[in-house]
Short mmCIF file of C-alpha atoms in Angstrom, two decimals:
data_model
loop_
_atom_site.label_atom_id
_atom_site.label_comp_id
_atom_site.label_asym_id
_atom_site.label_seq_id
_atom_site.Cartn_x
_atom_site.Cartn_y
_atom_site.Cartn_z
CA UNK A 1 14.89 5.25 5.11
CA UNK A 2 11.94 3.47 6.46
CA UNK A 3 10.56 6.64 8.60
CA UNK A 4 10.91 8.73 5.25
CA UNK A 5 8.87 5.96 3.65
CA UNK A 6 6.46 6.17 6.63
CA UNK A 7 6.21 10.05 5.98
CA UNK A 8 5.51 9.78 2.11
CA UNK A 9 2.75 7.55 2.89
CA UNK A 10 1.07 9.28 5.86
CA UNK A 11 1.15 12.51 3.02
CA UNK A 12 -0.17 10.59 0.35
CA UNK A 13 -3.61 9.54 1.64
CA UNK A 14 -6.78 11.03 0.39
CA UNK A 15 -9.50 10.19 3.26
CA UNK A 16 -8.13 12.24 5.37
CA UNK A 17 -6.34 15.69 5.79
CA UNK A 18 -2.68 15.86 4.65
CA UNK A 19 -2.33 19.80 3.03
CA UNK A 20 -2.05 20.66 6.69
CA UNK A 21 0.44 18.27 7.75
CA UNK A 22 2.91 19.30 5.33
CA UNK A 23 5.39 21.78 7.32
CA UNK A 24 4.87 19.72 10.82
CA UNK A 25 6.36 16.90 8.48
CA UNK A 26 8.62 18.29 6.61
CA UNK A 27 10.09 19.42 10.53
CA UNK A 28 9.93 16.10 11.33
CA UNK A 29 11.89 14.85 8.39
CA UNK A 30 14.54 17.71 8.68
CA UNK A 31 15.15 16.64 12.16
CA UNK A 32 14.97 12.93 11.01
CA UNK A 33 17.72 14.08 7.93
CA UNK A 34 20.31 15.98 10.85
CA UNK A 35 23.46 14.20 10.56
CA UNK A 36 24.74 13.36 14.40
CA UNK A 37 28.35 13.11 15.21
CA UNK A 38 28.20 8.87 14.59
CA UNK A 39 27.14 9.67 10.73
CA UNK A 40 29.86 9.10 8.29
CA UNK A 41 30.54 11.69 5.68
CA UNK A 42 29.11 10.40 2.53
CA UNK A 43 25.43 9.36 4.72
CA UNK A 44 25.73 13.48 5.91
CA UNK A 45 26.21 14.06 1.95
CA UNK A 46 22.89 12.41 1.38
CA UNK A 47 20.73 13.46 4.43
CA UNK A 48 21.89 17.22 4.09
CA UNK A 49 21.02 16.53 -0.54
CA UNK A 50 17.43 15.63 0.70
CA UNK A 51 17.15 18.40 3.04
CA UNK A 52 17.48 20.76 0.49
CA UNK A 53 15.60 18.77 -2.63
CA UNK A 54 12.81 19.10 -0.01
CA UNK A 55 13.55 22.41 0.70
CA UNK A 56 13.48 23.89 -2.71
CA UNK A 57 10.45 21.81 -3.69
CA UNK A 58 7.90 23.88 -1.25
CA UNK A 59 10.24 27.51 -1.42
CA UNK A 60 7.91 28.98 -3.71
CA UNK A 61 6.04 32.06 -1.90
CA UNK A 62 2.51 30.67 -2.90
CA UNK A 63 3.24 27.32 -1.68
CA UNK A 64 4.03 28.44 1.35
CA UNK A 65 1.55 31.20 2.19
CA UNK A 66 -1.03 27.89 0.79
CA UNK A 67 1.37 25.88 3.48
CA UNK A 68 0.52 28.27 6.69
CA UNK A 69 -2.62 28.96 6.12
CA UNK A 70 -3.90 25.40 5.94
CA UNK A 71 -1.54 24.70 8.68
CA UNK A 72 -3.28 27.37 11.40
CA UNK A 73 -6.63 26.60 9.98
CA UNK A 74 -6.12 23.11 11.55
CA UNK A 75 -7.17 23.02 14.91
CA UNK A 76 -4.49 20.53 15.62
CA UNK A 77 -1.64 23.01 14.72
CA UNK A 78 -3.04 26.56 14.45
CA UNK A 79 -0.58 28.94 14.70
CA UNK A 80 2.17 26.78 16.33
CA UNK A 81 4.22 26.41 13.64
CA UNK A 82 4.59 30.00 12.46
CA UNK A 83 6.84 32.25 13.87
CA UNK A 84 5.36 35.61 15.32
CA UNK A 85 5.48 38.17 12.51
CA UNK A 86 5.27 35.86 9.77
CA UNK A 87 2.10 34.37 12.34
CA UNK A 88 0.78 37.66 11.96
CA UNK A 89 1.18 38.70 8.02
CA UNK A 90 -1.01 35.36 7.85
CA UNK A 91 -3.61 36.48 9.83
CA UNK A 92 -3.97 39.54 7.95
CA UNK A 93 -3.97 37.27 4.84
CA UNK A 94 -7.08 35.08 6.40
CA UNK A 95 -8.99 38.33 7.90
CA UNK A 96 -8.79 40.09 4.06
CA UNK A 97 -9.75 36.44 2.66
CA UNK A 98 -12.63 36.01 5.21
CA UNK A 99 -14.07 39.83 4.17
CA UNK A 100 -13.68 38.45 0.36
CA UNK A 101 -16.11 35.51 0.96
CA UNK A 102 -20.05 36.13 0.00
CA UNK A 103 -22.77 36.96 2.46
CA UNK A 104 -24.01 34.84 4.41
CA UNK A 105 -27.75 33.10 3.88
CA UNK A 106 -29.71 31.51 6.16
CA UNK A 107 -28.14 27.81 6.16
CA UNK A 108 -31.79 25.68 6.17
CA UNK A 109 -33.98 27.98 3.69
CA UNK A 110 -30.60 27.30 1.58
CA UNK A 111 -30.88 24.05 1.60
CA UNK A 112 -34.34 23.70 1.35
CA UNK A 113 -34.35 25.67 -2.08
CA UNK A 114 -31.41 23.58 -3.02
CA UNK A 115 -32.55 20.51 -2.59
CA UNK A 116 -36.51 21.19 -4.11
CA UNK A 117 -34.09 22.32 -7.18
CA UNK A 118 -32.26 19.34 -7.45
CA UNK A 119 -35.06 17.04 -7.17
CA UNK A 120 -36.13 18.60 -10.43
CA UNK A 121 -38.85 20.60 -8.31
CA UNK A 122 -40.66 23.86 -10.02
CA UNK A 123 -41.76 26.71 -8.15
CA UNK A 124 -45.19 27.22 -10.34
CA UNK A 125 -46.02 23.32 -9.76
CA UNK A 126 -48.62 23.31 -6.78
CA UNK A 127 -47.40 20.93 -4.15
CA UNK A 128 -49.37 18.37 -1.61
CA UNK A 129 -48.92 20.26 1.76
CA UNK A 130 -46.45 18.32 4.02
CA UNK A 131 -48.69 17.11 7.11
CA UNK A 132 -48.36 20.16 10.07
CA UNK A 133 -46.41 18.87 13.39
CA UNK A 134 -46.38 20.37 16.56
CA UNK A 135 -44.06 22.19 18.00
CA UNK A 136 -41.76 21.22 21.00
CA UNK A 137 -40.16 23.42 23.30
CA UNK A 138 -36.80 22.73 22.15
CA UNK A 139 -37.77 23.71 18.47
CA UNK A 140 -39.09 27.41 19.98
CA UNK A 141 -35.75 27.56 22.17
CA UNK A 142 -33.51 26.53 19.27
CA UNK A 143 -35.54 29.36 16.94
CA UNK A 144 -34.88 31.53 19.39
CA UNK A 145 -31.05 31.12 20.17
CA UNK A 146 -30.80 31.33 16.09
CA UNK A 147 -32.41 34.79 15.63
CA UNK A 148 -30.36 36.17 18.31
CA UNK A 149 -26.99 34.89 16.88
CA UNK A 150 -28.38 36.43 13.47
CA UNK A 151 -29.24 39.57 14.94
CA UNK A 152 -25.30 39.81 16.86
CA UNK A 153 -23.69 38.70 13.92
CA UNK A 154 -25.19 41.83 12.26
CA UNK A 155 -25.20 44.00 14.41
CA UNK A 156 -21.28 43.62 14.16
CA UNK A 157 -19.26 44.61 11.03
CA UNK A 158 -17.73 42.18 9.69
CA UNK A 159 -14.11 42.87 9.80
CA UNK A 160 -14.64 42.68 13.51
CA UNK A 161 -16.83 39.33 13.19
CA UNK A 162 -13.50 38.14 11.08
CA UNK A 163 -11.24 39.69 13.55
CA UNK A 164 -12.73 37.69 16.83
CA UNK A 165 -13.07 34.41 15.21
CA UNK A 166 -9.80 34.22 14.58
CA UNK A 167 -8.15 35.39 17.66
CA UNK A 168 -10.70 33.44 19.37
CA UNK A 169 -9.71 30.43 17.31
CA UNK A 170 -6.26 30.81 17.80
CA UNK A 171 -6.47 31.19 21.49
CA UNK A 172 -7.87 27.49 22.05
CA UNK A 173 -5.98 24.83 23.06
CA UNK A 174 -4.77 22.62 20.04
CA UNK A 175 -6.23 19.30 19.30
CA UNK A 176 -4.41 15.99 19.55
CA UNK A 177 -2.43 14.87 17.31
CA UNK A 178 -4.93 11.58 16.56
CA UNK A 179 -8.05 13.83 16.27
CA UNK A 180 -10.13 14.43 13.28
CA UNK A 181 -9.95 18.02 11.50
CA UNK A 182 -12.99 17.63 9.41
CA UNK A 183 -15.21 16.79 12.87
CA UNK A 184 -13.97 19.11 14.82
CA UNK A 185 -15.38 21.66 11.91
CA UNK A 186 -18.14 20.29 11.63
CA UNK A 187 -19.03 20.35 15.47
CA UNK A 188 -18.17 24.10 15.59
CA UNK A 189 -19.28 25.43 12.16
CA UNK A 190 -21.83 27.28 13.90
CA UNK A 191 -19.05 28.76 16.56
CA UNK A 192 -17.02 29.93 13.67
CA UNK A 193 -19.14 30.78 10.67
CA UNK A 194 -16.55 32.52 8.24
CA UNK A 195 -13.70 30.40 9.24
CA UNK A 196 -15.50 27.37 8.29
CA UNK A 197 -15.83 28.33 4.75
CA UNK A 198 -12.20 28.67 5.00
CA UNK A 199 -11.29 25.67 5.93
CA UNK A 200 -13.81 23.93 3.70
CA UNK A 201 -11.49 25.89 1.21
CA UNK A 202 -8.12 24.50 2.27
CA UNK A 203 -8.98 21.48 4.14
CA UNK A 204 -9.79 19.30 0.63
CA UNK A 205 -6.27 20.24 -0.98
CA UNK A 206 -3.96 16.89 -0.98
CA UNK A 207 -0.66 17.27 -0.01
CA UNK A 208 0.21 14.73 -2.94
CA UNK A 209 -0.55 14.37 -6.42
CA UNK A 210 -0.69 10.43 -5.86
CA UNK A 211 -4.58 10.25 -5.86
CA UNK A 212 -4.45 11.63 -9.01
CA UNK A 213 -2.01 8.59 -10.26
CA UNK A 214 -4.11 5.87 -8.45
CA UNK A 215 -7.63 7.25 -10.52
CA UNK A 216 -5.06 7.29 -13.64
CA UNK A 217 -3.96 3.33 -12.80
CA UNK A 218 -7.69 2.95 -11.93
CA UNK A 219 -8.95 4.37 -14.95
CA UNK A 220 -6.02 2.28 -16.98
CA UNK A 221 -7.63 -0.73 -15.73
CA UNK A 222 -10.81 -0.09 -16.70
CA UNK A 223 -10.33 1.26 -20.44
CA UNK A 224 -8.57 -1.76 -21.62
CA UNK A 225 -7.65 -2.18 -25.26
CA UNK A 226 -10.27 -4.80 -25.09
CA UNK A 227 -12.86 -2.40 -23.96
CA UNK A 228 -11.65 0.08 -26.39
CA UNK A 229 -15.59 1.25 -27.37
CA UNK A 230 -16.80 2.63 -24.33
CA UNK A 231 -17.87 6.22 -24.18
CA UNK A 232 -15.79 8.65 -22.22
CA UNK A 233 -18.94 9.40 -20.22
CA UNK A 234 -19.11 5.89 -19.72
CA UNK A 235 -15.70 5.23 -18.57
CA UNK A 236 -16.34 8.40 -15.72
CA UNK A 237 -19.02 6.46 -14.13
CA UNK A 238 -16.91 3.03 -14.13
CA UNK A 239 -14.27 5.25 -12.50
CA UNK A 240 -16.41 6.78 -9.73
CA UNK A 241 -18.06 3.83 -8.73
CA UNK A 242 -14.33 1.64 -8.79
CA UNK A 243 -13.09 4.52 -6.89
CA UNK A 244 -15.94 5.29 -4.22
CA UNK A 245 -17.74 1.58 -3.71
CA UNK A 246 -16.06 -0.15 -0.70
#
């Protein structure tokens, strides 16, 4: 039992990327389960019960569309674990869901807005000019490159932008095994512009609900029958910071 134990624990983490890991797992433990010749009848009773509690747990159609579509939006899988025509009724699924999301704005001006609106900035307010710098070579270069990948992108409709990202994705090489999901989208955001928002999308599910348990132990901890008077809004904060201080 100690590799199933290994499993349950590799699936229940929450710093890293587990929605994704679910079906190459769940292979893993089916093939772990197998009984061999050696295995006496009531230990094949058992492994072949667990197959299929495991089995019936993650049958349901939404689960598993959820399942493969996290599962090829990992670089580290992609569309090695799907079978070819239920590979493909995916990647209609992700093209139609990838013409769904909003249009795209220009990432810094974005940001900029977004981040004069959360410091509590006010467009009528004059502000003190921010001191002028010059500009380098590489800032006029990277400019450049920009407004031409703006200017291809729509020059293209997007159905066929959705269309070569994700051939074009699936045609790399997968990652190793080791490698980080979350970098490798963040290093090639820019290379795949609509998939990213995908991922983004499907990338932050847990496989588990045991983070939720550990913030309910956490927050049992905290709201003690001793500390019965603290304010719900009070008791969030003592959460957070238990949960996200090192």
């Amino acid at each position: 039992m100690k590799p199933l134990a290994d499993f349950t624990d590799i699936l229940s983490g929450e710093k890293y990327v587990t929605v994704s890991s679910v079906k190459p797992v769940l292979e893993l433990i089916k093939d772990y389960l197998s009984p061999g010749p050696d295995v006496t009848a009531p230990t094949a009773s058992i492994k072949q019960n667990m197959c299929r509690v495991l089995t019936e747990k993650y049958s349901s159609p939404a689960i598993q569309i959820l399942l493969r579509k996290a599962t090829i939006l990992d670089p580290r899988y992609r569309g090695s674990m799907e079978e070819a025509c239920a590979l493909d009724d995916v990647k209609h699924q992700l093209v139609q869901e990838l013409l769904d999301l909003g249009p795209e704005g220009s990432g810094e001006g974005t940001s900029g807005e977004s981040c004069s609106k959360a410091a509590g900035g006010n467009e009528d307010e004059p502000t003190a000019a921010a001191p002028t710098k010059k500009k380098r070579l590489s800032d006029l270069l990277q400019n450049r490159k920009a407004r031409h990948l703006s200017q291809a992108q729509a020059a293209f409709p997007k159905r066929v932008q959705a269309d070569a990202e994700l051939t074009k994705f699936l045609q790399e090489d997968a990652l190793d095994a080791s490698c980080d999901p979350l970098m490798w989208w963040h290093y090639n955001q820019r290379r795949y512009p609509l998939m990213a928002k995908l991922a983004q999308k499907y990338m932050c599910i847990c496989a588990t609900s045991t983070s939720l348990g550990r913030m309910f132990s956490t927050a049992g901890n905290i709201a003690t029958p001793e500390r019965s008077c603290l304010k719900p809004h009070k008791v969030n904060m003592l959460v957070f910071l238990a949960r996200n201080l090192p």
